PDB file of C-alpha atoms in Angstrom:
ATOM      1  CA  ALA A 105     -52.636  42.818  45.750  1.00 84.00           C
ATOM      2  CA  GLN A 106     -53.469  44.237  49.142  1.00 89.00           C
ATOM      3  CA  THR A 107     -57.061  44.293  50.346  1.00 94.00           C
ATOM      4  CA  VAL A 108     -58.843  45.808  53.326  1.00 97.00           C
ATOM      5  CA  THR A 109     -62.112  44.353  54.618  1.00 97.00           C
ATOM      6  CA  GLN A 110     -64.576  45.914  57.011  1.00 97.00           C
ATOM      7  CA  SER A 111     -67.331  43.411  57.706  1.00 95.00           C
ATOM      8  CA  GLN A 112     -69.635  45.710  59.686  1.00 96.00           C
ATOM      9  CA  PRO A 113     -71.498  48.137  57.383  1.00 95.00           C
ATOM     10  CA  GLU A 114     -73.214  49.811  60.361  1.00 97.00           C
ATOM     11  CA  MET A 115     -72.912  49.848  64.124  1.00 97.00           C
ATOM     12  CA  SER A 116     -74.644  51.635  66.970  1.00 97.00           C
ATOM     13  CA  VAL A 117     -73.443  52.439  70.455  1.00 97.00           C
ATOM     14  CA  GLN A 118     -74.953  54.212  73.415  1.00 97.00           C
ATOM     15  CA  GLU A 119     -73.369  57.526  74.324  1.00 97.00           C
ATOM     16  CA  ALA A 120     -70.540  57.093  76.881  1.00 97.00           C
ATOM     17  CA  GLU A 121     -70.197  53.395  76.065  1.00 97.00           C
ATOM     18  CA  THR A 122     -67.324  51.644  74.278  1.00 98.00           C
ATOM     19  CA  VAL A 123     -67.489  50.297  70.743  1.00 98.00           C
ATOM     20  CA  THR A 124     -65.053  48.291  68.624  1.00 98.00           C
ATOM     21  CA  LEU A 125     -64.913  48.476  64.834  1.00 98.00           C
ATOM     22  CA  SER A 126     -63.374  45.521  63.022  1.00 98.00           C
ATOM     23  CA  CYS A 127     -60.936  45.472  60.132  1.00 98.00           C
ATOM     24  CA  THR A 128     -58.912  42.748  58.473  1.00 98.00           C
ATOM     25  CA  TYR A 129     -56.396  43.137  55.698  1.00 98.00           C
ATOM     26  CA  ASP A 130     -54.381  40.990  53.392  1.00 96.00           C
ATOM     27  CA  THR A 131     -50.793  41.632  52.326  1.00 94.00           C
ATOM     28  CA  SER A 132     -47.587  39.776  51.652  1.00 92.00           C
ATOM     29  CA  GLU A 133     -45.497  42.763  52.710  1.00 90.00           C
ATOM     30  CA  SER A 134     -43.783  43.078  56.072  1.00 88.00           C
ATOM     31  CA  ASP A 135     -43.410  46.854  56.055  1.00 89.00           C
ATOM     32  CA  TYR A 136     -46.646  48.824  55.966  1.00 92.00           C
ATOM     33  CA  TYR A 137     -48.874  51.313  57.747  1.00 92.00           C
ATOM     34  CA  LEU A 138     -52.460  50.979  58.887  1.00 95.00           C
ATOM     35  CA  PHE A 139     -54.875  53.832  59.479  1.00 95.00           C
ATOM     36  CA  TRP A 140     -58.342  54.610  60.702  1.00 96.00           C
ATOM     37  CA  TYR A 141     -59.999  57.613  59.066  1.00 95.00           C
ATOM     38  CA  LYS A 142     -63.204  59.307  60.157  1.00 96.00           C
ATOM     39  CA  GLN A 143     -65.560  60.853  57.612  1.00 94.00           C
ATOM     40  CA  PRO A 144     -68.326  62.942  59.190  1.00 93.00           C
ATOM     41  CA  PRO A 145     -71.278  64.264  57.152  1.00 90.00           C
ATOM     42  CA  SER A 146     -69.064  67.119  55.945  1.00 88.00           C
ATOM     43  CA  ARG A 147     -67.144  64.414  54.003  1.00 88.00           C
ATOM     44  CA  GLN A 148     -63.774  65.706  55.237  1.00 90.00           C
ATOM     45  CA  MET A 149     -61.376  62.787  55.748  1.00 92.00           C
ATOM     46  CA  ILE A 150     -59.879  63.003  59.234  1.00 93.00           C
ATOM     47  CA  LEU A 151     -57.012  60.783  60.315  1.00 92.00           C
ATOM     48  CA  VAL A 152     -57.933  59.215  63.648  1.00 95.00           C
ATOM     49  CA  ILE A 153     -55.003  56.939  64.332  1.00 94.00           C
ATOM     50  CA  ARG A 154     -51.992  55.385  62.623  1.00 93.00           C
ATOM     51  CA  GLN A 155     -50.078  52.166  63.278  1.00 94.00           C
ATOM     52  CA  GLU A 156     -46.682  51.203  61.906  1.00 91.00           C
ATOM     53  CA  ALA A 157     -46.482  47.459  61.267  1.00 91.00           C
ATOM     54  CA  TYR A 158     -43.009  47.170  62.795  1.00 90.00           C
ATOM     55  CA  LYS A 159     -44.258  48.514  66.126  1.00 89.00           C
ATOM     56  CA  GLN A 160     -45.658  45.903  68.486  1.00 86.00           C
ATOM     57  CA  GLN A 161     -47.245  48.473  70.769  1.00 90.00           C
ATOM     58  CA  ASN A 162     -50.816  49.364  69.908  1.00 93.00           C
ATOM     59  CA  ALA A 163     -51.340  53.016  68.958  1.00 92.00           C
ATOM     60  CA  THR A 164     -53.494  55.213  71.180  1.00 92.00           C
ATOM     61  CA  GLU A 165     -54.926  58.700  70.666  1.00 92.00           C
ATOM     62  CA  ASN A 166     -56.998  59.897  73.608  1.00 95.00           C
ATOM     63  CA  ARG A 167     -60.277  57.895  73.513  1.00 97.00           C
ATOM     64  CA  PHE A 168     -59.221  55.984  70.393  1.00 97.00           C
ATOM     65  CA  SER A 169     -57.034  52.897  70.497  1.00 96.00           C
ATOM     66  CA  VAL A 170     -56.305  49.995  68.196  1.00 97.00           C
ATOM     67  CA  ASN A 171     -55.817  46.276  68.653  1.00 97.00           C
ATOM     68  CA  PHE A 172     -53.182  45.366  66.076  1.00 96.00           C
ATOM     69  CA  GLN A 173     -52.789  41.630  65.579  1.00 96.00           C
ATOM     70  CA  LYS A 174     -50.122  41.321  62.880  1.00 95.00           C
ATOM     71  CA  ALA A 175     -50.173  37.536  62.544  1.00 94.00           C
ATOM     72  CA  ALA A 176     -53.949  37.511  62.209  1.00 96.00           C
ATOM     73  CA  LYS A 177     -53.868  40.621  59.955  1.00 96.00           C
ATOM     74  CA  SER A 178     -56.441  42.279  62.123  1.00 97.00           C
ATOM     75  CA  PHE A 179     -56.640  45.973  63.031  1.00 97.00           C
ATOM     76  CA  SER A 180     -59.652  46.931  65.132  1.00 97.00           C
ATOM     77  CA  LEU A 181     -60.500  50.391  66.462  1.00 98.00           C
ATOM     78  CA  LYS A 182     -61.844  50.875  69.969  1.00 98.00           C
ATOM     79  CA  ILE A 183     -63.654  54.091  70.829  1.00 98.00           C
ATOM     80  CA  SER A 184     -64.099  54.642  74.564  1.00 97.00           C
ATOM     81  CA  ASP A 185     -66.611  56.979  76.178  1.00 97.00           C
ATOM     82  CA  SER A 186     -68.442  57.464  72.858  1.00 97.00           C
ATOM     83  CA  GLN A 187     -69.621  61.002  72.142  1.00 97.00           C
ATOM     84  CA  LEU A 188     -72.267  62.314  69.775  1.00 96.00           C
ATOM     85  CA  GLY A 189     -69.507  63.879  67.675  1.00 96.00           C
ATOM     86  CA  ASP A 190     -68.066  60.430  66.990  1.00 97.00           C
ATOM     87  CA  ALA A 191     -70.972  59.639  64.684  1.00 97.00           C
ATOM     88  CA  ALA A 192     -69.466  59.216  61.216  1.00 97.00           C
ATOM     89  CA  MET A 193     -68.226  56.751  58.630  1.00 96.00           C
ATOM     90  CA  TYR A 194     -65.002  55.079  59.708  1.00 97.00           C
ATOM     91  CA  PHE A 195     -62.584  53.731  57.136  1.00 96.00           C
ATOM     92  CA  CYS A 196     -59.769  51.311  57.782  1.00 97.00           C
ATOM     93  CA  ALA A 197     -56.868  51.840  55.393  1.00 95.00           C
ATOM     94  CA  TYR A 198     -53.524  50.366  54.375  1.00 95.00           C
ATOM     95  CA  ARG A 199     -50.404  51.834  52.849  1.00 92.00           C
ATOM     96  CA  SER A 200     -47.271  50.037  51.815  1.00 88.00           C
ATOM     97  CA  GLY A 201     -44.041  51.027  53.505  1.00 82.00           C
ATOM     98  CA  GLY A 202     -42.217  50.866  50.216  1.00 73.00           C
ATOM     99  CA  ARG A 203     -42.373  53.115  47.196  1.00 68.00           C
ATOM    100  CA  ASP A 204     -46.052  52.432  46.523  1.00 65.00           C
ATOM    101  CA  ASP A 205     -47.747  55.438  48.074  1.00 79.00           C
ATOM    102  CA  LYS A 206     -51.384  54.766  47.385  1.00 89.00           C
ATOM    103  CA  ILE A 207     -53.688  54.221  50.328  1.00 93.00           C
ATOM    104  CA  ILE A 208     -56.112  51.307  50.085  1.00 94.00           C
ATOM    105  CA  PHE A 209     -59.398  51.845  51.899  1.00 96.00           C
ATOM    106  CA  GLY A 210     -62.031  49.471  53.207  1.00 96.00           C
ATOM    107  CA  LYS A 211     -65.699  50.080  52.426  1.00 95.00           C
ATOM    108  CA  GLY A 212     -66.335  51.711  55.770  1.00 96.00           C
ATOM    109  CA  THR A 213     -68.467  51.262  58.868  1.00 97.00           C
ATOM    110  CA  ARG A 214     -71.177  53.794  59.646  1.00 97.00           C
ATOM    111  CA  LEU A 215     -71.215  54.459  63.383  1.00 98.00           C
ATOM    112  CA  HIS A 216     -74.367  55.774  65.058  1.00 97.00           C
ATOM    113  CA  ILE A 217     -74.240  57.209  68.566  1.00 97.00           C
ATOM    114  CA  LEU A 218     -77.461  56.803  70.545  1.00 96.00           C
ATOM    115  CA  PRO A 219     -78.160  59.547  73.089  1.00 92.00           C
TER     116      PRO A 219
ATOM    117  CA  ASN B 113     -51.275  77.240  57.691  1.00 55.00           C
ATOM    118  CA  ALA B 114     -53.939  76.435  55.129  1.00 72.00           C
ATOM    119  CA  GLY B 115     -54.753  72.808  54.507  1.00 90.00           C
ATOM    120  CA  VAL B 116     -55.354  71.130  51.189  1.00 94.00           C
ATOM    121  CA  MET B 117     -57.838  73.146  49.162  1.00 95.00           C
ATOM    122  CA  GLN B 118     -60.145  71.842  46.493  1.00 97.00           C
ATOM    123  CA  ASN B 119     -62.489  73.710  44.241  1.00 96.00           C
ATOM    124  CA  PRO B 120     -65.178  73.725  43.361  1.00 97.00           C
ATOM    125  CA  ARG B 121     -66.785  71.921  46.292  1.00 96.00           C
ATOM    126  CA  HIS B 122     -69.766  70.985  44.157  1.00 97.00           C
ATOM    127  CA  LEU B 123     -69.844  70.664  40.388  1.00 98.00           C
ATOM    128  CA  VAL B 124     -72.811  69.818  38.195  1.00 98.00           C
ATOM    129  CA  ARG B 125     -72.234  68.799  34.608  1.00 98.00           C
ATOM    130  CA  ARG B 126     -74.492  67.473  31.874  1.00 97.00           C
ATOM    131  CA  ARG B 127     -73.545  64.252  30.122  1.00 97.00           C
ATOM    132  CA  GLY B 128     -70.912  64.918  27.492  1.00 97.00           C
ATOM    133  CA  GLN B 129     -69.467  68.035  29.127  1.00 98.00           C
ATOM    134  CA  GLU B 130     -66.009  68.373  30.634  1.00 98.00           C
ATOM    135  CA  ALA B 131     -65.275  68.555  34.357  1.00 98.00           C
ATOM    136  CA  ARG B 132     -62.176  70.212  35.792  1.00 98.00           C
ATOM    137  CA  LEU B 133     -61.363  69.672  39.445  1.00 98.00           C
ATOM    138  CA  ARG B 134     -58.636  71.667  41.138  1.00 98.00           C
ATOM    139  CA  CYS B 135     -56.434  70.844  44.091  1.00 97.00           C
ATOM    140  CA  SER B 136     -53.982  73.136  45.852  1.00 96.00           C
ATOM    141  CA  PRO B 137     -51.700  71.124  48.133  1.00 94.00           C
ATOM    142  CA  MET B 138     -50.541  72.209  51.551  1.00 92.00           C
ATOM    143  CA  LYS B 139     -47.740  74.746  51.511  1.00 89.00           C
ATOM    144  CA  GLY B 140     -44.443  73.054  50.783  1.00 85.00           C
ATOM    145  CA  HIS B 141     -46.001  69.773  49.619  1.00 88.00           C
ATOM    146  CA  SER B 142     -44.912  68.653  46.173  1.00 87.00           C
ATOM    147  CA  HIS B 143     -46.791  65.329  46.015  1.00 91.00           C
ATOM    148  CA  VAL B 144     -50.464  65.089  45.174  1.00 94.00           C
ATOM    149  CA  TYR B 145     -52.817  62.101  45.131  1.00 95.00           C
ATOM    150  CA  TRP B 146     -56.331  61.861  43.704  1.00 97.00           C
ATOM    151  CA  TYR B 147     -58.956  59.440  45.037  1.00 97.00           C
ATOM    152  CA  ARG B 148     -62.554  58.800  43.991  1.00 97.00           C
ATOM    153  CA  GLN B 149     -65.374  57.855  46.330  1.00 95.00           C
ATOM    154  CA  LEU B 150     -68.484  56.349  44.794  1.00 92.00           C
ATOM    155  CA  PRO B 151     -71.704  56.442  46.877  1.00 86.00           C
ATOM    156  CA  GLU B 152     -71.535  54.126  49.914  1.00 82.00           C
ATOM    157  CA  GLU B 153     -67.968  53.095  49.043  1.00 87.00           C
ATOM    158  CA  GLY B 154     -64.493  53.755  50.372  1.00 89.00           C
ATOM    159  CA  LEU B 155     -62.013  55.940  48.551  1.00 95.00           C
ATOM    160  CA  LYS B 156     -60.230  54.397  45.564  1.00 96.00           C
ATOM    161  CA  PHE B 157     -56.818  55.583  44.435  1.00 96.00           C
ATOM    162  CA  MET B 158     -56.657  57.143  40.990  1.00 97.00           C
ATOM    163  CA  VAL B 159     -53.320  58.859  40.413  1.00 96.00           C
ATOM    164  CA  TYR B 160     -50.184  60.107  42.169  1.00 94.00           C
ATOM    165  CA  LEU B 161     -48.315  63.113  40.828  1.00 94.00           C
ATOM    166  CA  GLN B 162     -45.227  65.048  41.651  1.00 92.00           C
ATOM    167  CA  LYS B 163     -44.580  68.489  40.189  1.00 89.00           C
ATOM    168  CA  GLU B 164     -44.669  68.058  36.380  1.00 90.00           C
ATOM    169  CA  ASN B 165     -44.607  64.251  36.636  1.00 93.00           C
ATOM    170  CA  ILE B 166     -47.139  61.448  36.864  1.00 94.00           C
ATOM    171  CA  ILE B 167     -45.661  58.871  39.198  1.00 91.00           C
ATOM    172  CA  ASP B 168     -48.464  56.284  39.359  1.00 92.00           C
ATOM    173  CA  GLU B 169     -51.674  56.343  37.331  1.00 94.00           C
ATOM    174  CA  SER B 170     -52.627  52.724  37.882  1.00 93.00           C
ATOM    175  CA  GLY B 171     -56.066  53.680  39.232  1.00 94.00           C
ATOM    176  CA  MET B 172     -57.052  56.042  36.436  1.00 95.00           C
ATOM    177  CA  PRO B 173     -59.614  54.925  33.860  1.00 94.00           C
ATOM    178  CA  LYS B 174     -57.854  54.560  30.529  1.00 90.00           C
ATOM    179  CA  GLU B 175     -60.144  56.925  28.669  1.00 95.00           C
ATOM    180  CA  ARG B 176     -61.537  60.395  29.348  1.00 97.00           C
ATOM    181  CA  PHE B 177     -59.559  60.967  32.560  1.00 98.00           C
ATOM    182  CA  SER B 178     -56.317  62.895  32.835  1.00 97.00           C
ATOM    183  CA  ALA B 179     -54.385  64.644  35.580  1.00 97.00           C
ATOM    184  CA  GLU B 180     -51.607  67.160  35.768  1.00 96.00           C
ATOM    185  CA  PHE B 181     -49.602  68.982  38.404  1.00 95.00           C
ATOM    186  CA  PRO B 182     -47.754  71.852  36.732  1.00 93.00           C
ATOM    187  CA  LYS B 183     -44.720  73.603  38.108  1.00 91.00           C
ATOM    188  CA  GLU B 184     -46.908  76.549  39.044  1.00 90.00           C
ATOM    189  CA  GLY B 185     -50.536  76.355  40.103  1.00 92.00           C
ATOM    190  CA  PRO B 186     -52.874  73.669  41.344  1.00 95.00           C
ATOM    191  CA  SER B 187     -53.174  70.069  40.303  1.00 97.00           C
ATOM    192  CA  ILE B 188     -56.025  69.483  37.855  1.00 98.00           C
ATOM    193  CA  LEU B 189     -58.104  66.343  37.404  1.00 98.00           C
ATOM    194  CA  ARG B 190     -59.879  66.535  34.068  1.00 98.00           C
ATOM    195  CA  ILE B 191     -62.773  64.348  33.006  1.00 98.00           C
ATOM    196  CA  GLN B 192     -63.858  64.656  29.394  1.00 98.00           C
ATOM    197  CA  GLN B 193     -67.312  63.747  28.090  1.00 98.00           C
ATOM    198  CA  VAL B 194     -68.663  62.939  31.536  1.00 98.00           C
ATOM    199  CA  VAL B 195     -71.168  60.122  32.015  1.00 97.00           C
ATOM    200  CA  ARG B 196     -73.567  59.441  34.901  1.00 95.00           C
ATOM    201  CA  GLY B 197     -71.169  56.858  36.332  1.00 95.00           C
ATOM    202  CA  ASP B 198     -68.609  59.628  36.934  1.00 96.00           C
ATOM    203  CA  SER B 199     -70.849  61.086  39.656  1.00 96.00           C
ATOM    204  CA  ALA B 200     -68.799  60.743  42.825  1.00 97.00           C
ATOM    205  CA  ALA B 201     -66.781  62.644  45.384  1.00 96.00           C
ATOM    206  CA  TYR B 202     -63.216  63.296  44.260  1.00 98.00           C
ATOM    207  CA  PHE B 203     -60.625  63.802  46.978  1.00 97.00           C
ATOM    208  CA  CYS B 204     -57.153  65.205  46.702  1.00 97.00           C
ATOM    209  CA  ALA B 205     -54.401  64.581  49.244  1.00 95.00           C
ATOM    210  CA  SER B 206     -50.906  65.984  49.498  1.00 93.00           C
ATOM    211  CA  SER B 207     -47.731  65.000  51.286  1.00 88.00           C
ATOM    212  CA  LEU B 208     -44.161  66.097  51.791  1.00 81.00           C
ATOM    213  CA  ARG B 209     -42.980  62.552  51.139  1.00 68.00           C
ATOM    214  CA  LEU B 210     -39.745  62.939  52.995  1.00 64.00           C
ATOM    215  CA  ALA B 211     -38.216  60.307  55.241  1.00 56.00           C
ATOM    216  CA  GLY B 212     -40.462  60.093  58.285  1.00 57.00           C
ATOM    217  CA  ALA B 213     -43.081  62.423  56.796  1.00 53.00           C
ATOM    218  CA  TYR B 214     -45.236  60.344  54.471  1.00 71.00           C
ATOM    219  CA  GLU B 215     -48.567  61.445  55.875  1.00 80.00           C
ATOM    220  CA  GLN B 216     -51.222  62.267  53.294  1.00 88.00           C
ATOM    221  CA  TYR B 217     -53.458  65.196  54.180  1.00 90.00           C
ATOM    222  CA  PHE B 218     -56.859  65.219  52.530  1.00 93.00           C
ATOM    223  CA  GLY B 219     -58.822  68.096  51.094  1.00 94.00           C
ATOM    224  CA  PRO B 220     -62.603  68.478  51.593  1.00 93.00           C
ATOM    225  CA  GLY B 221     -63.411  66.872  48.256  1.00 96.00           C
ATOM    226  CA  THR B 222     -65.335  67.912  45.152  1.00 97.00           C
ATOM    227  CA  ARG B 223     -68.736  66.347  44.659  1.00 96.00           C
ATOM    228  CA  LEU B 224     -69.392  65.869  40.957  1.00 97.00           C
ATOM    229  CA  THR B 225     -72.955  65.310  39.813  1.00 97.00           C
ATOM    230  CA  VAL B 226     -73.604  64.370  36.206  1.00 97.00           C
ATOM    231  CA  THR B 227     -77.162  64.972  35.034  1.00 96.00           C
TER     232      THR B 227
END
């Protein structure tokens, strides 16, 4: 069975600085997708970034980028120029590329932004 | 273009009562997923439905929980005889599930409190 592990329950970063959130996963599949979701206090799940396993190039969305290390099964999220609005829970997630549609989430990392 | 809608947003039930949670998928989406988030945890998959069919219920507790997605109307997650351990946030997601369009879009969640 696939698992997703986030080893940092909480992190803090100074506003305008860069922070990296860690995530490792375990799977025997070769075709899959990885995601980072943001959950602010409103509890709405917001997709931040998505990575297809077959793509070697790391995904980037504005200030958000990932470091996808397929062999090491590592998928970290880097947030550049941190803003107060980035404060939230961040969940790393996995979905199989096959017929199994369910998304498997890590336990999350709570990110605090220090003004 | 309205997103995924869930109601109610907050639901309070006494132990032993029934809880009904509703999810209206995005327009044109015929696939619905239900996830549960316990306090300080990530989301856990419960069930995946297509119109009038349950595709995968591997995450559903065997007793008291049921889900449906009728041909007309919203998807319903029903919890009978609720217990305190059912207190959680319940999220619905929907997708088109066509080739190249597997993205799951999440609703705002229903927070269930059992007293």
